[in-house]
Coordinates of C-alpha atoms in Angstrom, one line a residue:
M181 CA -79.6 99.6 84.6
I182 CA -80.4 96.7 87.2
I183 CA -77.5 95.5 88.9
P184 CA -78.0 92.1 90.7
N185 CA -76.9 92.1 94.3
P186 CA -79.6 89.5 96.0
D187 CA -79.5 89.7 99.9
I188 CA -82.0 87.1 101.0
N189 CA -81.5 88.0 104.5
S190 CA -82.4 91.5 104.1
F191 CA -85.6 90.3 102.4
I192 CA -86.7 88.1 105.1
K193 CA -85.9 91.2 107.8
T194 CA -88.4 93.1 105.7
L195 CA -91.0 90.4 105.7
R196 CA -90.6 90.3 109.6
N197 CA -91.7 94.0 109.4
K198 CA -88.2 95.3 110.2
R199 CA -86.0 98.0 108.4
A200 CA -83.4 96.5 106.2
D201 CA -80.7 98.3 104.2
F202 CA -82.7 98.4 101.3
I203 CA -86.4 98.0 100.1
P204 CA -86.9 94.7 98.2
I205 CA -88.9 94.1 95.3
A206 CA -91.5 90.8 95.4
E207 CA -93.8 89.4 93.0
L208 CA -96.1 86.4 93.4
G209 CA -95.9 85.5 89.7
V210 CA -94.2 86.8 86.6
H211 CA -95.5 85.4 83.2
P212 CA -93.1 83.3 81.2
I213 CA -93.4 85.7 78.1
I214 CA -92.1 88.7 80.5
K215 CA -89.4 86.7 81.9
E216 CA -88.2 85.7 78.3
K217 CA -88.4 89.3 76.9
F218 CA -86.3 90.3 79.9
I219 CA -83.6 87.8 79.6
G220 CA -83.6 87.4 76.0
K221 CA -84.2 83.7 75.8
K222 CA -86.8 80.9 76.5
I223 CA -87.3 79.7 80.0
L224 CA -86.5 75.8 79.4
T225 CA -84.6 74.9 82.6
I226 CA -84.4 75.8 86.3
K227 CA -81.1 77.6 85.4
D228 CA -83.0 80.0 83.1
E229 CA -85.6 80.4 85.8
I230 CA -83.4 81.6 88.5
E231 CA -81.4 83.6 86.0
F232 CA -84.5 85.6 85.2
W233 CA -85.2 86.3 89.3
F234 CA -81.5 87.0 89.6
K235 CA -81.1 89.6 86.7
A236 CA -84.5 91.3 87.6
G237 CA -83.0 92.2 91.0
Y238 CA -85.0 89.8 93.1
D239 CA -83.6 88.3 96.3
Y240 CA -85.2 84.9 95.9
V241 CA -86.6 82.5 93.2
K242 CA -90.3 81.7 93.8
L243 CA -91.1 77.8 93.1
Q244 CA -94.0 75.6 93.5
P245 CA -94.3 72.0 94.1
M246 CA -95.3 70.2 90.8
V247 CA -98.7 68.4 91.2
D248 CA -101.4 67.4 88.9
F249 CA -105.0 68.2 90.0
N250 CA -106.1 68.0 86.2
P251 CA -109.9 67.3 86.1
A252 CA -109.0 65.7 82.6
K253 CA -108.5 62.4 84.5
I254 CA -112.1 62.0 84.6
K255 CA -112.9 63.3 81.1
S256 CA -113.8 66.6 82.1
D257 CA -113.6 69.9 79.6
S258 CA -112.7 72.0 82.7
N259 CA -109.2 71.4 82.7
L260 CA -106.9 73.1 85.3
T261 CA -103.6 73.8 83.6
F262 CA -100.2 75.2 84.3
N263 CA -97.6 77.9 83.3
D264 CA -93.9 77.0 82.7
D265 CA -93.1 78.0 86.1
G266 CA -95.7 75.9 87.7
S267 CA -98.2 78.6 88.4
I268 CA -101.9 78.1 87.4
F269 CA -102.8 79.4 84.2
R270 CA -105.1 82.3 84.3
K271 CA -108.7 81.3 83.3
W272 CA -112.4 81.9 84.0
A273 CA -113.6 79.7 86.6
S274 CA -117.3 78.1 86.2
E275 CA -119.8 80.1 88.2
S276 CA -122.5 77.2 87.9
S277 CA -121.4 73.6 87.6
G278 CA -118.0 72.6 88.2
V279 CA -116.4 69.0 88.0
I280 CA -117.6 67.6 91.2
T281 CA -121.3 68.1 92.1
S282 CA -122.1 65.3 93.9
I283 CA -120.7 62.6 96.3
K284 CA -120.5 60.0 93.7
E285 CA -118.5 62.2 91.6
F286 CA -116.1 63.2 94.5
E287 CA -115.5 59.2 94.7
Q288 CA -114.7 59.1 91.3
Y289 CA -112.4 62.1 91.2
V290 CA -108.8 61.3 90.8
F291 CA -106.9 63.3 93.4
P292 CA -103.3 63.4 93.4
K293 CA -101.5 61.2 96.1
L294 CA -99.4 62.6 98.6
D295 CA -96.2 60.7 97.3
E296 CA -97.1 62.1 93.8
I297 CA -95.9 65.6 94.5
V298 CA -92.8 66.4 92.9
Y299 CA -89.9 68.9 94.4
K300 CA -87.4 68.3 92.1
R301 CA -87.3 71.8 90.9
F302 CA -86.2 72.8 94.5
E303 CA -83.4 70.3 94.6
E304 CA -82.3 71.5 91.1
A305 CA -82.6 75.3 92.3
A306 CA -80.5 74.6 95.4
K307 CA -77.6 73.5 93.4
N308 CA -77.7 76.6 91.4
L309 CA -78.7 79.5 93.5
P310 CA -76.4 82.7 93.1
E311 CA -74.6 83.7 96.2
G312 CA -77.2 85.7 98.5
M313 CA -80.3 84.3 96.8
G314 CA -82.9 81.8 98.5
I315 CA -86.1 80.2 97.6
V316 CA -89.6 81.2 98.5
G317 CA -91.9 78.1 98.4
Q318 CA -95.6 78.8 97.2
Y319 CA -98.7 77.2 96.7
G320 CA -102.3 77.9 97.5
D321 CA -106.0 77.7 96.6
I322 CA -107.5 75.5 99.4
F323 CA -110.6 77.6 99.7
T324 CA -110.4 78.5 95.8
M325 CA -110.0 74.9 94.6
T326 CA -112.9 73.7 96.8
W327 CA -115.5 76.1 95.1
E328 CA -113.9 75.8 91.7
M329 CA -114.3 72.1 91.6
M330 CA -118.0 72.5 92.6
G331 CA -118.6 75.8 90.5
F332 CA -119.3 78.7 92.7
E333 CA -123.3 78.5 92.5
N334 CA -123.2 75.0 93.4
F335 CA -120.8 75.7 96.4
S336 CA -123.1 78.5 97.7
L337 CA -126.3 76.6 97.3
S338 CA -124.5 73.7 99.1
L339 CA -123.5 76.0 102.3
F340 CA -127.2 76.4 102.9
E341 CA -128.8 73.2 101.8
D342 CA -126.1 70.4 102.5
D343 CA -122.4 71.1 103.0
R344 CA -121.1 67.6 103.3
L345 CA -119.5 67.8 99.9
I346 CA -117.9 71.1 100.5
K347 CA -116.0 69.5 103.6
L348 CA -115.0 66.4 101.8
I349 CA -113.6 68.3 98.9
N350 CA -112.1 71.3 101.4
D351 CA -110.5 68.4 103.6
E352 CA -109.0 66.3 100.5
V353 CA -107.6 69.5 99.0
G354 CA -106.3 70.9 102.2
K355 CA -104.5 67.7 103.1
I356 CA -102.5 67.8 99.9
V357 CA -101.5 71.6 100.1
L358 CA -100.6 71.2 103.8
R359 CA -98.3 68.3 102.9
M360 CA -96.8 70.6 100.4
F361 CA -96.0 73.4 102.8
E362 CA -94.6 70.8 105.5
N363 CA -92.1 69.4 102.9
M364 CA -91.3 72.8 101.6
S365 CA -90.6 74.1 105.1
Q366 CA -88.0 71.4 105.6
I367 CA -85.9 72.5 102.6
E368 CA -82.8 74.5 103.8
E369 CA -82.6 76.7 101.1
V370 CA -86.5 77.7 101.2
K371 CA -86.3 80.9 103.4
A372 CA -90.1 81.8 103.3
L373 CA -93.5 80.4 102.6
W374 CA -96.0 81.9 100.4
Y375 CA -99.8 80.9 100.6
S376 CA -102.1 82.4 97.9
D377 CA -106.0 81.8 98.1
D378 CA -108.4 84.8 97.0
I379 CA -111.2 85.3 99.7
A380 CA -112.3 88.9 98.5
Y381 CA -113.6 91.0 95.7
S382 CA -112.6 94.8 95.4
N383 CA -115.9 95.6 97.3
G384 CA -116.2 92.9 99.8
L385 CA -115.4 89.3 100.9
M386 CA -116.5 86.5 98.6
V387 CA -118.2 84.6 101.5
S388 CA -119.3 85.4 105.1
P389 CA -116.7 85.4 107.9
D390 CA -118.4 82.5 109.4
T391 CA -117.8 80.4 105.9
L392 CA -114.1 81.5 105.9
D393 CA -113.9 80.4 109.7
K394 CA -115.1 76.9 108.5
Y395 CA -113.3 76.6 105.3
F396 CA -110.5 78.8 105.1
F397 CA -108.9 80.1 108.4
P398 CA -108.3 76.6 110.0
W399 CA -105.9 75.7 106.9
L400 CA -104.2 79.3 106.9
K401 CA -103.7 78.7 110.7
K402 CA -102.1 75.3 110.1
I403 CA -99.8 76.6 107.5
G404 CA -98.8 79.6 109.7
E405 CA -98.0 76.9 112.6
I406 CA -95.7 75.2 110.1
A407 CA -94.0 78.4 109.2
K408 CA -93.5 79.3 112.9
S409 CA -92.3 75.8 113.8
V410 CA -89.3 76.4 111.4
N411 CA -89.0 80.0 112.2
K412 CA -89.4 81.3 108.4
P413 CA -92.1 84.0 107.4
L414 CA -95.1 83.5 106.0
I415 CA -96.5 85.4 103.2
Y416 CA -100.2 85.5 102.3
H417 CA -101.8 86.6 99.0
S418 CA -105.6 87.8 98.6
D419 CA -106.9 90.3 96.2
G420 CA -109.8 92.3 97.5
V421 CA -110.7 94.3 100.5
L422 CA -109.6 92.2 103.7
F423 CA -110.5 94.7 106.5
D424 CA -113.4 92.7 107.9
V425 CA -110.8 89.8 108.5
M426 CA -107.7 91.3 108.8
D427 CA -107.4 90.4 112.5
K428 CA -108.0 86.9 111.9
I429 CA -105.3 86.7 109.0
I430 CA -102.8 88.2 111.5
D431 CA -103.7 85.7 114.3
C432 CA -103.0 82.8 111.8
G433 CA -99.4 83.7 111.7
V434 CA -99.1 85.4 108.7
N435 CA -96.0 88.1 108.6
A436 CA -96.5 89.7 105.3
L437 CA -99.7 90.7 103.2
H438 CA -99.7 90.8 99.4
P439 CA -101.0 92.6 97.0
I440 CA -102.9 95.3 98.8
E441 CA -105.1 95.8 95.6
P442 CA -105.1 99.3 94.8
K443 CA -108.7 99.6 93.9
A444 CA -109.9 97.4 96.8
M445 CA -107.8 98.9 99.8
N446 CA -105.7 102.2 100.4
I447 CA -101.9 101.1 101.3
V448 CA -101.6 104.1 103.6
E449 CA -104.8 103.2 105.5
V450 CA -103.6 99.5 105.8
K451 CA -100.2 100.6 106.8
N452 CA -101.8 103.3 109.4
R453 CA -103.9 100.4 110.9
Y454 CA -101.6 97.1 110.6
G455 CA -98.1 98.2 109.8
D456 CA -96.9 97.4 113.2
K457 CA -98.0 93.6 112.6
L458 CA -97.8 93.0 108.9
C459 CA -95.2 93.6 106.0
L460 CA -96.9 94.9 103.0
I461 CA -96.1 93.8 99.5
G462 CA -97.0 95.0 96.1
N463 CA -99.7 98.0 95.3
I464 CA -98.4 99.1 92.1
D465 CA -101.6 98.9 90.0
V466 CA -101.2 96.4 86.8
D467 CA -103.4 98.5 84.8
L468 CA -100.9 101.4 85.2
L469 CA -98.0 98.8 84.4
A470 CA -99.9 97.8 81.4
R471 CA -101.2 101.1 80.0
G472 CA -99.7 104.0 82.2
S473 CA -96.7 105.9 81.2
K474 CA -93.2 105.2 82.7
E475 CA -93.3 108.5 84.5
E476 CA -96.6 107.4 86.1
V477 CA -95.2 104.3 87.3
V478 CA -92.2 105.8 88.8
K479 CA -94.4 108.4 90.7
N480 CA -96.5 105.6 92.0
V481 CA -93.4 103.7 93.2
L482 CA -91.9 106.9 94.7
F483 CA -95.2 107.6 96.8
N484 CA -95.4 104.1 98.2
I485 CA -91.7 104.3 99.3
E486 CA -92.0 107.7 100.9
N487 CA -95.2 107.0 102.5
I488 CA -94.8 103.4 103.2
G489 CA -91.6 102.0 102.8
R490 CA -89.0 104.2 104.6
K491 CA -89.3 102.9 108.0
G492 CA -89.3 99.1 106.7
G493 CA -91.8 96.5 106.3
Y494 CA -92.7 97.1 102.5
C495 CA -91.5 95.2 99.6
V496 CA -92.4 96.9 96.0
G497 CA -94.2 95.1 93.4
S498 CA -97.3 94.7 91.4
G499 CA -100.8 94.9 92.8
N500 CA -101.6 91.4 91.6
S501 CA -98.6 89.8 89.3
I502 CA -97.1 90.4 86.3
P503 CA -99.1 89.1 83.1
E504 CA -98.1 88.9 79.5
Y505 CA -99.8 92.0 78.8
V506 CA -97.7 94.5 81.2
N507 CA -95.7 96.8 79.5
L508 CA -92.0 95.5 79.9
E509 CA -90.5 99.1 79.9
N510 CA -92.9 100.0 82.7
Y511 CA -92.1 96.7 84.5
I512 CA -88.3 97.4 84.3
A513 CA -88.8 101.3 85.3
M514 CA -90.7 100.0 88.6
I515 CA -87.7 97.7 89.5
E516 CA -84.9 100.4 88.5
T517 CA -86.6 103.0 90.6
V518 CA -86.7 101.0 93.7
K519 CA -83.0 100.0 92.9
S520 CA -81.8 103.5 92.4
I521 CA -82.8 104.8 95.8
S522 CA -82.6 101.6 97.8

C-alpha cells in the first residue's frame, strides 16, 4: 500500500546528488489512462492531476506551460497534439518532408507568440499543493521540433547543402522554449526544472556532436544558466546512448539525467563513470513494466537500489515514461517496492 508522505526537499537533495532520508520516485510522464485507473476517476482538473501524483507517492506534480505549435494553423495534416496533462501525444514523426521545407513556408508558419504561452495550471496547482509537495516545471524539444518540422531527411540534407532554414526554425523554437523556462523558474512553487529533448538512439547519437554543438547544446546551456541563477536543479531527458557527449551535458549545468534507457546504457557503468557529477533517474525497463512479471519488476528495482541508490543520487522510475499499455499492477509494484525500503 502506498502511503503518501511527500518531501520535495529530499527530492531536491537527491537531484543534487546527495543522500536523502529515502530514495524518491520520478517520472517524466504518466499516461492519463494510467492516472485514471490509479485514482479511479477521470483527470478533469488540476486538483485531479495533483491527486494522482500525491497518491502515487511522488514528491512533486509535473506541469508544462500550455502553448500551441499546431501545424493545423497552416492546413497541414501533421498535427502536433497533446495529452490531457499537456505532454506531447506519442506519434511517428515524418522522416521525409515536414511542415516547413522552405524559407517561404517558414515565413507562412504561425509560431506562437511569447505572450500566448499560458501558465494557468501552475497558478492553480500552487493553490492546491498538499504539504510537502512542489512543482517540477517541464518542457523541451528545441532540437526535436526543429527536425520534425522539416522532416528528418530534409533536415539531414540541409545540414550539408544549406542550413539557413535549420537555423531559422531552431532559433524561433529556442526563443519560445527558453522563455518558458525563464518564466517557470520564477514561480516559487517550481522547485526543479526538467528539459526533455532526444538526441540519441540506443546505438548512437542521432546526429554528429558538431551538429549538436550548433543546434542543441547552446540552448541546453542557456536553460542550465537559468536554473543556476535561481538555484533550482535541472533534470535533462534523452533516450539513447549518451557517453560521447556526457561531459558536454554536465558542462551545460545538468544536475540529473533521465531515463538511462536500459537497452542503451548500463546504469552501473553510468554511475561508475559519472555518479559523482550526476543524479540518475529511471532505468526500469518499460517493456518489463508492460509484459514482465511482478517479481521481475521487484527484482529490477531492488538491484538498482542496491547498486545505484544506496549512497544517494538516484530516483527510481521507468526507462522512459509510463504509457497506457504498462501493466498497472507492475507500475504499482515498482512504487511500492521503493516505498517499502526507503
